Coordinates of C-alpha atoms in Angstrom, one line a residue:
Chain B
M274 CA 0.0 0.0 0.0
T275 CA 1.2 3.5 -0.8
I276 CA 0.3 6.6 1.0
P277 CA -0.4 9.6 -1.1
Q278 CA 2.4 12.1 -0.9
D279 CA 0.3 15.0 0.6
T280 CA -0.9 13.0 3.6
A281 CA 2.4 11.4 4.4
P282 CA 4.0 12.5 7.7
P283 CA 7.1 14.8 7.2
D284 CA 10.1 12.6 6.6
R285 CA 12.3 12.8 9.5
G286 CA 14.4 9.7 8.7
R287 CA 14.2 6.3 10.4
P288 CA 15.1 6.6 14.1
E289 CA 18.1 4.8 15.4
E290 CA 17.8 1.1 16.1
I291 CA 17.2 0.5 19.9
R292 CA 20.2 -1.2 21.6
A293 CA 19.1 -1.2 25.2
V294 CA 21.0 -2.9 28.1
A295 CA 19.1 -6.1 28.8
V296 CA 17.5 -6.7 32.2
R297 CA 19.8 -8.9 34.4
H298 CA 18.3 -12.1 35.7
P299 CA 20.4 -13.1 38.7
G300 CA 17.9 -15.8 39.7
R301 CA 18.6 -17.7 36.5
W302 CA 22.2 -17.9 37.4
V303 CA 21.4 -19.3 40.8
A304 CA 19.1 -21.9 39.2
V305 CA 21.9 -22.8 36.8
A306 CA 24.3 -23.3 39.6
V307 CA 22.0 -25.4 41.7
I308 CA 21.0 -27.6 38.8
A309 CA 24.6 -27.9 37.6
V310 CA 25.7 -29.2 41.0
L311 CA 22.9 -31.7 41.2
A312 CA 23.6 -32.9 37.6
A313 CA 27.3 -33.2 38.4
M314 CA 26.4 -35.3 41.5
L315 CA 24.2 -37.6 39.5
G316 CA 26.8 -37.9 36.7
H317 CA 29.4 -38.7 39.3
L318 CA 27.2 -41.4 40.8
M319 CA 26.5 -42.9 37.4
V320 CA 30.2 -43.1 36.5
T321 CA 31.6 -44.2 39.8
S322 CA 28.8 -46.4 41.1
T323 CA 29.8 -50.0 41.6
V324 CA 26.3 -51.4 41.1
L325 CA 25.3 -49.7 37.9
H326 CA 27.4 -51.8 35.5
W327 CA 26.6 -49.9 32.2
D328 CA 27.8 -52.8 30.1
V329 CA 25.3 -55.1 31.9
V330 CA 22.6 -52.6 31.3
G331 CA 23.3 -52.8 27.6
Q332 CA 23.3 -56.6 27.7
I333 CA 20.0 -56.7 29.6
F334 CA 18.5 -54.1 27.3
T335 CA 18.8 -56.5 24.3
Y336 CA 18.5 -59.7 26.2
S337 CA 16.0 -62.1 24.5
T338 CA 13.5 -62.4 27.5
V339 CA 13.5 -58.6 27.8
L340 CA 12.8 -58.2 24.1
S341 CA 9.9 -60.7 24.2
G342 CA 8.7 -58.8 27.3
V343 CA 8.7 -55.6 25.3
V344 CA 6.6 -57.4 22.7
K345 CA 4.2 -58.7 25.3
T346 CA 3.9 -55.2 26.9
L347 CA 3.1 -53.7 23.5
E348 CA 0.5 -56.4 22.8
L349 CA -1.1 -55.9 26.1
T350 CA -1.2 -52.1 25.6
V351 CA -2.7 -52.3 22.1
L352 CA -5.3 -54.9 22.9
A353 CA -6.3 -53.3 26.2
M354 CA -6.6 -49.9 24.5
V355 CA -8.7 -51.3 21.7
I356 CA -11.1 -52.8 24.2
G357 CA -11.0 -49.6 26.2
I358 CA -11.7 -47.3 23.3
V359 CA -14.5 -49.4 21.8
G360 CA -16.0 -50.1 25.2
G361 CA -15.6 -46.4 26.2
I362 CA -17.4 -45.1 23.1
L363 CA -20.2 -47.7 23.6
L364 CA -20.5 -46.7 27.3
A365 CA -20.6 -43.0 26.5
V366 CA -23.2 -43.4 23.8
M367 CA -25.3 -45.6 26.2
R368 CA -24.8 -43.0 28.9
L369 CA -26.1 -40.2 26.7
S370 CA -29.0 -42.3 25.4
K371 CA -32.5 -41.4 26.1
N372 CA -33.2 -45.0 27.2
P373 CA -32.9 -44.9 31.0
V374 CA -32.0 -48.6 31.2
L375 CA -29.0 -48.1 28.9
S376 CA -27.8 -45.0 30.6
G377 CA -28.2 -46.5 34.1
A378 CA -26.3 -49.6 33.1
S379 CA -23.5 -47.5 31.8
W380 CA -23.4 -45.5 35.0
I381 CA -23.2 -48.6 37.1
Y382 CA -20.4 -50.0 35.0
V383 CA -18.3 -46.9 35.3
W384 CA -19.1 -46.7 39.0
V385 CA -17.8 -50.3 39.6
F386 CA -14.8 -50.3 37.3
R387 CA -13.5 -46.8 38.4
G388 CA -14.3 -47.5 42.0
T389 CA -12.0 -50.5 42.4
P390 CA -8.2 -50.7 41.9
V391 CA -7.1 -52.1 38.6
L392 CA -4.7 -54.5 40.4
V393 CA -7.7 -56.0 42.3
Q394 CA -9.6 -56.3 39.0
L395 CA -6.6 -58.0 37.5
F396 CA -6.5 -60.6 40.3
F397 CA -10.3 -61.0 40.0
W398 CA -10.1 -61.9 36.3
N399 CA -7.3 -64.2 37.0
F400 CA -9.1 -66.1 39.8
L401 CA -12.6 -65.8 38.3
G402 CA -12.3 -69.5 37.5
A403 CA -13.0 -70.3 41.1
L404 CA -16.4 -68.5 40.9
V405 CA -17.3 -69.5 37.4
P406 CA -15.6 -72.8 36.7
T407 CA -17.2 -73.3 33.3
V408 CA -18.4 -70.9 30.6
G409 CA -21.0 -72.2 28.2
I410 CA -23.4 -71.2 25.4
G411 CA -27.0 -72.0 26.0
I412 CA -30.3 -70.8 27.3
P413 CA -29.9 -68.9 30.7
F414 CA -30.9 -71.2 33.5
G415 CA -31.8 -73.8 30.8
P416 CA -29.8 -76.3 28.8
T417 CA -26.3 -75.6 27.7
F418 CA -25.1 -76.4 24.2
A419 CA -21.4 -76.1 24.6
S420 CA -19.2 -75.2 27.6
W421 CA -15.5 -74.7 28.3
N422 CA -13.4 -74.7 31.4
Y423 CA -12.8 -71.1 32.5
N424 CA -9.1 -71.5 33.0
D425 CA -8.7 -73.1 29.5
L426 CA -10.7 -70.3 27.9
I427 CA -9.3 -67.3 29.9
G428 CA -5.5 -67.8 30.1
L429 CA -3.2 -65.4 31.9
F430 CA -2.8 -63.2 28.9
T431 CA -6.6 -62.9 28.2
A432 CA -7.3 -62.2 31.8
A433 CA -4.7 -59.4 31.8
V434 CA -6.1 -57.9 28.6
L435 CA -9.7 -58.1 29.9
A436 CA -8.8 -56.6 33.2
L437 CA -6.8 -53.7 31.7
G438 CA -9.2 -53.1 28.8
L439 CA -12.5 -53.2 30.8
N440 CA -11.0 -50.9 33.4
E441 CA -9.8 -48.5 30.7
A442 CA -13.3 -48.5 29.1
A443 CA -14.7 -47.0 32.3
Y444 CA -12.2 -44.1 32.1
F445 CA -12.5 -43.7 28.4
A446 CA -16.3 -43.5 28.6
E447 CA -16.0 -40.3 30.6
I448 CA -13.5 -38.9 28.1
V449 CA -15.7 -39.6 25.1
R450 CA -18.8 -38.3 26.9
A451 CA -17.0 -35.0 27.6
G452 CA -16.0 -34.9 23.9
I453 CA -19.5 -35.5 22.7
L454 CA -20.9 -32.8 25.0
S455 CA -18.3 -30.3 23.8
V456 CA -19.8 -30.4 20.2
D457 CA -22.2 -27.5 19.6
E458 CA -25.9 -28.6 19.6
G459 CA -26.4 -26.8 16.3
Q460 CA -24.3 -29.4 14.6
A461 CA -26.7 -32.2 15.5
E462 CA -29.6 -30.0 14.6
A463 CA -28.2 -29.2 11.2
A464 CA -27.5 -32.9 10.6
S465 CA -31.0 -34.0 11.5
S466 CA -32.5 -31.2 9.5
L467 CA -30.7 -32.8 6.5
G468 CA -32.4 -36.1 7.2
L469 CA -29.4 -37.9 8.8
T470 CA -30.4 -40.5 11.3
H471 CA -29.2 -40.4 14.9
A472 CA -26.5 -43.0 14.2
Q473 CA -25.3 -41.1 11.1
T474 CA -25.3 -37.8 13.0
L475 CA -23.2 -39.4 15.7
W476 CA -20.6 -41.1 13.5
R477 CA -20.3 -38.5 10.7
V478 CA -20.8 -35.2 12.5
V479 CA -20.6 -35.4 16.3
L480 CA -17.8 -37.9 16.9
P481 CA -15.3 -36.5 14.4
Q482 CA -15.6 -33.2 16.1
A483 CA -15.5 -34.7 19.5
M484 CA -12.2 -36.3 18.5
R485 CA -10.4 -33.0 18.9
V486 CA -11.4 -33.0 22.6
I487 CA -10.9 -36.8 23.0
I488 CA -7.5 -37.3 21.4
P489 CA -5.2 -35.5 23.9
P490 CA -6.5 -37.4 26.9
A491 CA -6.7 -40.6 24.8
G492 CA -3.0 -40.2 24.1
N493 CA -2.3 -39.8 27.8
E494 CA -4.4 -42.9 28.5
T495 CA -2.4 -44.9 26.0
I496 CA 0.9 -43.8 27.5
S497 CA -0.5 -44.5 31.0
M498 CA -1.7 -47.9 29.9
L499 CA 1.8 -48.8 28.6
K500 CA 3.1 -48.3 32.1
T501 CA 0.1 -49.8 33.8
T502 CA 0.8 -53.1 32.0
S503 CA 3.7 -53.5 34.5
L504 CA 1.0 -54.4 37.1
V505 CA 0.5 -57.6 35.1
S506 CA 3.8 -58.8 36.5
A507 CA 1.8 -59.5 39.7
I508 CA 0.0 -62.4 38.1
A509 CA 3.3 -63.7 36.7
L510 CA 2.8 -62.8 33.1
E511 CA 6.2 -62.4 31.5
E512 CA 5.9 -58.8 30.2
L513 CA 8.7 -56.2 30.3
T514 CA 8.8 -55.5 34.1
R515 CA 8.6 -59.2 34.9
A516 CA 11.3 -60.0 32.5
G517 CA 13.6 -57.4 34.2
Q518 CA 12.7 -58.8 37.6
D519 CA 13.4 -62.3 36.6
I520 CA 16.9 -61.3 35.4
A521 CA 17.4 -59.3 38.5
S522 CA 16.5 -62.2 40.8
R523 CA 18.6 -64.7 38.8
T524 CA 21.7 -62.6 38.4
L525 CA 21.4 -60.1 41.3
Y526 CA 22.0 -57.2 38.9
E527 CA 18.9 -55.4 40.3
I528 CA 19.8 -51.9 39.4
P529 CA 21.0 -52.5 35.9
A530 CA 17.8 -54.5 35.1
L531 CA 15.7 -51.7 36.4
V532 CA 17.6 -49.1 34.4
A533 CA 17.4 -51.2 31.2
V534 CA 13.6 -51.7 31.7
S535 CA 13.2 -48.0 32.4
F536 CA 15.0 -47.1 29.2
W537 CA 12.6 -49.4 27.3
Y538 CA 9.5 -47.8 28.8
L539 CA 10.9 -44.3 28.2
L540 CA 11.7 -45.2 24.5
M541 CA 8.2 -46.5 24.0
T542 CA 6.4 -43.6 25.7
S543 CA 8.4 -41.2 23.7
I544 CA 7.4 -42.8 20.4
L545 CA 3.8 -42.7 21.5
S546 CA 4.0 -39.0 22.4
I547 CA 5.3 -38.3 18.9
G548 CA 2.4 -40.3 17.4
Q549 CA -0.1 -38.5 19.6
Y550 CA 1.2 -35.2 18.2
Y551 CA 0.5 -36.2 14.6
V552 CA -2.9 -37.6 15.4
E553 CA -3.9 -34.4 17.2
R554 CA -2.7 -32.4 14.2
Y555 CA -4.9 -34.6 11.8
Y556 CA -8.0 -34.0 13.9
S557 CA -7.5 -30.3 14.2
R558 CA -8.1 -29.8 10.5
G559 CA -11.0 -27.5 9.9
S560 CA -10.7 -25.9 13.3
N561 CA -7.5 -24.0 12.6
R562 CA -7.0 -21.9 9.5
V563 CA -3.6 -23.4 9.0
L564 CA -2.5 -26.8 10.2
P565 CA 0.0 -26.5 13.1
E566 CA 3.6 -27.1 12.1
T567 CA 5.3 -30.4 12.6
P568 CA 8.2 -30.3 15.0
W569 CA 10.6 -30.6 12.1
Q570 CA 9.0 -27.6 10.4
K571 CA 9.3 -25.7 13.6
V572 CA 13.0 -26.5 14.0
R573 CA 13.7 -25.4 10.5
K574 CA 11.8 -22.2 10.9
N575 CA 13.5 -21.4 14.1
L576 CA 16.9 -22.0 12.5
V577 CA 16.1 -19.6 9.7
S578 CA 14.6 -16.9 11.9
F579 CA 17.5 -17.3 14.3
Q580 CA 19.9 -16.4 11.5
R581 CA 17.8 -13.5 10.4
H582 CA 17.2 -11.9 13.8
E583 CA 20.8 -12.3 15.0
G584 CA 22.0 -9.0 16.2
A585 CA 18.6 -7.3 16.2
V586 CA 16.7 -6.5 19.4
R587 CA 15.0 -9.5 20.9
Chain H
M1023 CA -60.2 -27.6 -6.5
S1024 CA -57.6 -25.7 -4.6
V1025 CA -54.0 -26.9 -4.3
E1026 CA -53.0 -28.3 -0.9
P1027 CA -51.0 -25.6 0.9
M1028 CA -47.4 -26.5 1.6
V1029 CA -47.7 -25.7 5.3
R1030 CA -50.9 -25.4 7.3
A1031 CA -50.9 -24.6 11.0
E1032 CA -54.1 -24.9 13.0
Q1033 CA -54.0 -23.5 16.6
V1034 CA -50.4 -24.5 17.1
H1035 CA -49.3 -24.3 20.7
K1036 CA -45.8 -24.8 22.1
S1037 CA -44.6 -24.4 25.6
Y1038 CA -41.3 -24.9 27.4
G1039 CA -42.3 -26.0 30.9
Q1040 CA -44.5 -23.2 32.2
V1041 CA -43.6 -20.7 29.5
E1042 CA -46.0 -20.8 26.5
V1043 CA -44.1 -19.6 23.5
L1044 CA -46.7 -20.2 20.8
K1045 CA -50.3 -19.5 21.8
G1046 CA -52.3 -20.7 18.9
I1047 CA -50.8 -20.0 15.5
D1048 CA -53.1 -20.3 12.4
L1049 CA -51.5 -19.8 9.0
E1050 CA -51.2 -21.2 5.5
V1051 CA -48.2 -21.1 3.3
Q1052 CA -49.0 -21.8 -0.4
Q1053 CA -46.8 -23.7 -2.8
G1054 CA -44.2 -21.4 -4.4
Q1055 CA -44.7 -18.7 -1.9
V1056 CA -42.0 -16.7 -0.1
F1057 CA -43.5 -16.4 3.3
C1058 CA -41.9 -13.9 5.7
L1059 CA -42.2 -14.1 9.5
V1060 CA -41.3 -10.9 11.3
G1061 CA -41.6 -9.8 14.9
P1062 CA -39.6 -8.8 17.9
S1063 CA -37.2 -11.4 19.4
G1064 CA -39.0 -13.8 21.7
S1065 CA -42.2 -13.5 19.7
G1066 CA -41.9 -17.3 18.8
K1067 CA -41.2 -17.0 15.1
S1068 CA -38.0 -19.1 15.3
T1069 CA -39.7 -21.7 17.5
F1070 CA -42.6 -22.0 15.0
L1071 CA -40.0 -22.5 12.2
R1072 CA -38.4 -25.3 14.1
C1073 CA -41.7 -26.9 14.7
I1074 CA -42.2 -27.3 11.0
N1075 CA -39.4 -29.8 10.6
H1076 CA -40.1 -31.3 14.0
L1077 CA -36.9 -30.0 15.7
E1078 CA -39.5 -29.0 18.4
K1079 CA -42.6 -30.9 19.3
I1080 CA -45.8 -29.0 19.4
N1081 CA -48.1 -29.3 22.5
A1082 CA -51.5 -28.7 20.9
G1083 CA -53.0 -28.0 17.6
R1084 CA -52.2 -29.5 14.2
L1085 CA -49.3 -28.7 11.8
Y1086 CA -49.3 -30.1 8.3
V1087 CA -46.6 -30.0 5.7
D1088 CA -47.7 -30.9 2.2
G1089 CA -50.9 -32.3 3.6
E1090 CA -49.2 -34.6 6.1
L1091 CA -49.1 -34.2 9.9
V1092 CA -45.7 -33.3 11.2
G1093 CA -44.1 -35.8 13.6
Y1094 CA -47.3 -37.8 14.2
Q1095 CA -49.7 -40.2 12.5
E1096 CA -53.4 -40.1 13.1
K1097 CA -55.1 -43.5 13.5
N1098 CA -58.7 -43.8 14.7
G1099 CA -58.7 -40.3 16.1
K1100 CA -55.6 -41.0 18.1
L1101 CA -52.1 -39.4 17.5
H1102 CA -49.2 -41.8 17.3
E1103 CA -45.6 -40.5 17.5
L1104 CA -43.6 -41.3 14.4
P1105 CA -40.4 -43.3 14.8
D1106 CA -37.2 -41.4 14.5
R1107 CA -36.4 -43.0 11.2
V1108 CA -39.6 -41.8 9.6
V1109 CA -39.1 -38.3 11.1
A1110 CA -35.6 -38.3 9.5
Q1111 CA -37.1 -39.4 6.2
K1112 CA -39.6 -36.5 6.2
R1113 CA -37.0 -34.0 7.1
R1114 CA -35.1 -34.7 3.8
D1115 CA -37.8 -32.8 2.0
I1116 CA -37.4 -29.7 4.2
G1117 CA -34.2 -27.7 3.9
M1118 CA -33.2 -25.5 6.9
V1119 CA -30.7 -22.6 7.1
F1120 CA -29.7 -21.5 10.5
Q1121 CA -28.7 -18.1 11.9
R1122 CA -25.3 -19.5 13.0
F1123 CA -24.8 -21.5 9.7
N1124 CA -24.0 -24.7 11.5
L1125 CA -21.7 -26.0 8.8
F1126 CA -19.7 -29.1 9.7
P1127 CA -16.3 -27.6 10.5
H1128 CA -14.4 -30.8 9.8
M1129 CA -15.6 -31.0 6.2
T1130 CA -14.7 -28.8 3.2
A1131 CA -17.5 -26.7 1.6
L1132 CA -18.0 -29.4 -1.0
E1133 CA -18.0 -32.2 1.5
N1134 CA -20.6 -30.3 3.5
V1135 CA -22.9 -30.2 0.5
V1136 CA -22.3 -33.8 -0.6
E1137 CA -22.7 -35.4 2.8
A1138 CA -26.5 -35.7 3.0
P1139 CA -27.1 -36.8 -0.6
T1140 CA -24.5 -39.6 -0.4
R1141 CA -25.4 -40.8 3.2
V1142 CA -29.2 -40.3 3.2
K1143 CA -30.2 -40.7 -0.5
K1144 CA -27.3 -43.0 -1.4
V1145 CA -26.5 -40.9 -4.5
P1146 CA -23.2 -42.2 -6.1
R1147 CA -20.2 -40.2 -4.9
A1148 CA -19.2 -38.8 -8.3
Q1149 CA -22.7 -37.8 -9.2
A1150 CA -23.2 -36.1 -5.8
R1151 CA -19.9 -34.2 -6.2
E1152 CA -21.0 -33.0 -9.7
Q1153 CA -24.3 -31.8 -8.3
G1154 CA -22.6 -30.3 -5.3
M1155 CA -20.3 -28.3 -7.6
E1156 CA -23.3 -27.1 -9.6
L1157 CA -24.9 -25.9 -6.4
L1158 CA -21.7 -24.2 -5.2
T1159 CA -21.5 -22.5 -8.6
K1160 CA -25.1 -21.4 -8.2
V1161 CA -24.3 -19.7 -4.8
G1162 CA -21.2 -18.2 -6.4
L1163 CA -18.6 -20.3 -4.4
A1164 CA -17.3 -22.8 -6.9
D1165 CA -13.8 -21.6 -6.2
K1166 CA -14.2 -22.3 -2.5
A1167 CA -15.2 -25.9 -2.8
G1168 CA -12.0 -27.2 -1.1
N1169 CA -12.0 -24.7 1.7
Y1170 CA -13.0 -25.5 5.3
P1171 CA -15.7 -23.3 6.9
S1172 CA -13.2 -21.6 9.1
Q1173 CA -11.5 -20.3 6.0
L1174 CA -14.7 -18.7 4.7
S1175 CA -16.4 -15.4 5.6
G1176 CA -19.7 -15.5 7.3
G1177 CA -21.6 -14.7 4.1
Q1178 CA -19.7 -17.4 2.2
Q1179 CA -20.5 -19.9 5.0
Q1180 CA -24.2 -19.1 4.9
R1181 CA -24.2 -19.5 1.1
V1182 CA -22.5 -23.0 1.5
A1183 CA -25.2 -23.8 4.1
I1184 CA -27.9 -22.9 1.6
A1185 CA -26.2 -25.1 -1.1
R1186 CA -26.0 -27.9 1.5
A1187 CA -29.8 -27.7 2.2
L1188 CA -30.6 -27.5 -1.5
A1189 CA -28.5 -30.6 -2.2
M1190 CA -31.4 -32.7 -0.8
E1191 CA -33.7 -31.2 -3.4
P1192 CA -36.2 -30.0 -0.8
K1193 CA -39.8 -28.9 -1.6
L1194 CA -39.7 -26.4 1.2
M1195 CA -36.9 -24.2 2.6
L1196 CA -36.8 -22.7 6.1
F1197 CA -34.6 -19.7 6.8
D1198 CA -34.0 -18.9 10.5
E1199 CA -32.7 -15.3 10.5
P1200 CA -30.1 -16.2 7.8
T1201 CA -28.5 -12.8 7.7
S1202 CA -28.6 -11.8 11.4
A1203 CA -25.1 -13.1 12.2
L1204 CA -23.5 -11.4 9.2
D1205 CA -21.5 -8.2 8.8
P1206 CA -23.7 -5.7 7.0
E1207 CA -21.7 -5.7 3.8
L1208 CA -22.0 -9.5 3.5
V1209 CA -25.8 -9.6 3.8
G1210 CA -26.4 -8.6 0.2
D1211 CA -24.7 -11.8 -1.2
V1212 CA -26.9 -14.1 0.9
L1213 CA -30.1 -12.2 0.0
D1214 CA -29.2 -12.4 -3.7
V1215 CA -29.0 -16.2 -3.5
M1216 CA -32.3 -16.3 -1.7
R1217 CA -33.9 -14.0 -4.3
G1218 CA -32.7 -16.4 -7.0
L1219 CA -34.3 -19.3 -5.2
A1220 CA -37.6 -17.4 -5.0
Q1221 CA -37.4 -16.7 -8.7
D1222 CA -36.9 -20.5 -9.3
G1223 CA -40.2 -21.0 -7.5
M1224 CA -39.0 -22.5 -4.3
T1225 CA -41.4 -22.4 -1.4
M1226 CA -39.6 -20.5 1.4
I1227 CA -40.5 -19.5 4.9
V1228 CA -38.1 -16.8 6.1
V1229 CA -37.7 -15.5 9.6
T1230 CA -36.0 -12.2 9.0
H1231 CA -35.4 -8.6 10.1
E1232 CA -34.6 -7.6 6.5
M1233 CA -37.7 -5.6 5.7
G1234 CA -36.4 -4.5 2.3
F1235 CA -36.1 -8.2 1.3
A1236 CA -39.6 -9.0 2.7
R1237 CA -41.1 -6.1 0.7
E1238 CA -39.3 -6.9 -2.5
V1239 CA -39.4 -10.7 -2.6
G1240 CA -42.1 -11.7 -0.1
D1241 CA -45.5 -12.9 -1.3
S1242 CA -47.0 -13.0 2.2
L1243 CA -45.9 -11.6 5.6
V1244 CA -46.9 -12.4 9.1
F1245 CA -46.2 -10.2 12.1
M1246 CA -45.9 -12.2 15.3
D1247 CA -45.7 -10.9 18.8
G1248 CA -46.0 -12.7 22.2
G1249 CA -46.7 -16.1 20.5
V1250 CA -49.6 -15.0 18.4
V1251 CA -50.1 -13.8 14.8
V1252 CA -50.9 -10.1 15.2
E1253 CA -51.2 -9.1 11.6
S1254 CA -50.8 -10.7 8.2
G1255 CA -51.1 -9.8 4.6
H1256 CA -49.1 -8.8 1.5
P1257 CA -45.7 -7.5 2.7
R1258 CA -46.1 -4.2 0.9
E1259 CA -49.4 -3.5 2.6
V1260 CA -48.4 -4.6 6.0
L1261 CA -45.1 -2.8 6.0
T1262 CA -46.4 0.5 4.5
N1263 CA -49.8 0.5 6.1
P1264 CA -49.8 -1.5 9.3
Q1265 CA -53.2 -1.7 10.9
H1266 CA -52.3 -3.0 14.4
E1267 CA -50.8 -0.8 17.0
R1268 CA -48.1 -3.3 17.9
T1269 CA -47.1 -3.7 14.3
Q1270 CA -46.8 0.0 14.0
A1271 CA -44.7 0.3 17.1
F1272 CA -42.3 -2.5 15.9
L1273 CA -42.0 -1.2 12.3
S1274 CA -41.3 2.3 13.5
K1275 CA -38.2 0.9 15.3
V1276 CA -36.9 -1.3 12.5
L1277 CA -37.7 0.6 9.3

């Protein structure tokens, strides 16, 4: 845009660039000093400790039982989350239903499964065989067509998946419910005025928009689930934590085993966090004018802007 | 023999709890008419509009669209509620445009338009897209087909919303204050589209504060206040020569 000559302010030249003395932050230097000392102490411990055995940590990290423990942990996480998410959506839809029986049933489910510790539920599923020795298909209180022994049907792994998944469903239901309630009522009205059925409105219009609210806590739940699977070691299922413990009790390298296991958890949760970021980005389409940058785009932009702004006032 | 009116209301009552919003509305909207509903806010005009496609249930009276009872079925003198599926089916024939647009924000303009025909009428995708593009061209937004609603101005969003409603090939269009949420300079574009629809012979019921539009395009006008029809007639007559005191008072403020 150009400003007509006669209305332009009198040209007095561009004023001198401001080069002010920056405000001092003595507190920052104190913080740096404290943290540096603590870090140095930790570093010293790690290097000089006689129980850490970094070479052993490395060996345990790639030991075959640990690796298969990692696989088991991932399997547990994925399956439990699938049950949790599907069950959670179902429970949330039931809870918001106009049918009082469905919404009441959903409420009771959430009440029971959120009100008892997941470890107790885990034991429960593992020992349910004592209460229900056989599981069969037939007419309730009538003849049975086929039946199985509970402990044959529900092994250790299935019990663990069920316990974690059904517990997760209760938490996830609340997340989904909050997401559905966050969508403007006008959306459902517009959809039904177009002739979409309740189910189509839910799947095509409401849930995709609810996803933006659901995804961040869902990511946290997944990361949390990955760590919660370590509870399964209590029913002697050989997942990552149990694998580490077994090595520790066999070799007495307790600390290296814990460190190796921790590194695995940290690695997996980090990868999940990155995945969560991209999923969130996908579901934010339409709500932002421009898609948020990927971390890599951000780094590149920062590098460029850093070069440009160098020397100027910040 | 006279043609069945598109909408016939007989003593329509609607209350929310203790508050009675509609206190006996009688009116008829003929086929091909542009029917304007005006009145102060809280007069019940939007509520009446929402009763026509059964977004709100009426408490007493009868409401017919194209000769059929809205939301109910009469058997042996007793009213039976229609199942949700049938209500949804009947809504296909009635397009609605909202004050706040209510476009689906996670879909592009074209996807918004195509959604209902493909899901509800099972129109093949390619054909629906072609028709969708035609409709977007009609409202002057063919170049915005790939944009999300958040990338469009209010006026553009409302025109997409009109195209979305038209995609179901309705026999009746309901407009609930379609220009009230728009910046003044964007109102004209939306009214132009509505004017075009009227010329094509679409039956339209328009709740509006745009008296200029009502005078120019409307075939019939009803002034509502306090849940009743105060005055009705041809827009030019009612607007230039209001008979009722309340109509006069209202028009003196908005004209």
